[in-house]
Amino acid sequence: MSRVLIVEDEEHLAAGLKLNLEAEGFVTAVEENGQAALERLTRGSDGFDVVLLDVMLPGLDGFEVVRRLRAAGKFVPVMLLTARSHTDDVLQGFEAGADDYLSKPFDLSILLARLQGLLRRKTWLRGSDEAGQEEGPAEFHFAGKEIDFGEQRLRWDGGEQPLTLMEATLLRYLVRHEGQTVSRKALLEKVWGVRQDTDTRTVDNFIVRLRRYIEADPSHPVHLQTVRGVGYRFVAAPDRSSQ
Ligand code: CA
């Protein structure tokens, strides 16, 4: 049974979400403002599987809540609920560390599908799909680094970097297609699960972040290569493949 924290200041919306999610078998809790949600999530004893986070909140807004949550080392999957799907809002949300977003108003069926998508990705990262089939190793080693997908962590000698669900999912997809060029459109479909409503700049934005984590010189990437006009390619051992 999955636990969902609903952060929404409009009482009737929060009550409606709670009612509908509980009817679908979720366990829910509600917070009405950003500060209270942040405190509850950083205290960390509730063990929520996913957070539904409204952007427009009194006090701390949703962007700030997710930013502070990530800064505190909390990597629970977060879905932002935005009043409109302006590209700037969407990008700002992903940049802050959100994993998905939904524009209000939305259909309950869409919300449920996206929530299940987030929860499935988490399972996929741990190394198995819904049917329990192995999806390949949960760790990957390259260039002195270890990616632990299940733990959502990148480790190297003397350091580590936690990854958001979306960062880890993108990295896993690229690693599993090592040496192949994948288009931005394919990444949006396979990683974000969206077909047309997200700007492909979201992908570029995430690639920039991943390069900061894995490249010795992020402005001259050797592992996460740009394929001009198409997309990206992950290469684990660039020296070896160029010989
Ligand atoms: Ca609101």
CSV table of N, CA, C and O and ligand atoms in Angstrom, one decimal, residues 7-10 13 54-58 81 104, ligand 1:
chain,number,residue,atom,x,y,z
A,7,VAL,N,0.0,18.0,-0.5
A,7,VAL,CA,0.2,19.3,0.0
A,7,VAL,C,-0.6,20.3,-0.8
A,7,VAL,O,-0.2,20.6,-2.0
A,8,GLU,N,-1.6,20.8,-0.2
A,8,GLU,CA,-2.6,21.6,-1.0
A,8,GLU,C,-3.3,22.5,0.0
A,8,GLU,O,-3.8,22.1,1.0
A,9,ASP,N,-3.3,23.8,-0.3
A,9,ASP,CA,-3.9,24.8,0.6
A,9,ASP,C,-5.4,25.0,0.4
A,9,ASP,O,-6.1,25.5,1.2
A,10,GLU,N,-5.9,24.6,-0.8
A,10,GLU,CA,-7.4,24.7,-1.1
A,10,GLU,C,-8.1,23.5,-0.5
A,10,GLU,O,-7.9,22.4,-1.0
A,13,LEU,N,-10.1,21.0,-2.6
A,13,LEU,CA,-9.2,20.2,-3.5
A,13,LEU,C,-8.5,19.1,-2.8
A,13,LEU,O,-8.4,17.9,-3.2
A,54,ASP,N,1.4,21.0,-4.4
A,54,ASP,CA,0.8,22.2,-5.1
A,54,ASP,C,2.0,23.2,-5.2
A,54,ASP,O,2.7,23.4,-4.3
A,55,VAL,N,2.0,24.0,-6.4
A,55,VAL,CA,3.1,25.0,-6.5
A,55,VAL,C,2.7,26.3,-5.7
A,55,VAL,O,3.4,26.8,-5.0
A,56,MET,N,1.4,26.7,-5.9
A,56,MET,CA,0.9,27.9,-5.3
A,56,MET,C,0.5,27.7,-3.9
A,56,MET,O,-0.7,27.3,-3.7
A,57,LEU,N,1.4,27.9,-3.0
A,57,LEU,CA,1.0,27.7,-1.5
A,57,LEU,C,1.4,29.0,-0.8
A,57,LEU,O,2.3,29.7,-1.2
A,58,PRO,N,0.7,29.2,0.3
A,58,PRO,CA,1.1,30.4,1.1
A,58,PRO,C,2.4,30.1,1.8
A,58,PRO,O,2.8,29.0,2.1
A,81,LEU,N,1.9,20.0,-8.7
A,81,LEU,CA,0.6,20.4,-9.3
A,81,LEU,C,0.7,21.8,-9.7
A,81,LEU,O,0.7,22.7,-8.8
A,104,LYS,N,-3.1,21.7,-13.4
A,104,LYS,CA,-4.5,21.8,-13.0
A,104,LYS,C,-5.3,22.5,-14.1
A,104,LYS,O,-4.8,23.5,-14.7
B,1,CA,CA,-2.8,26.5,-4.1
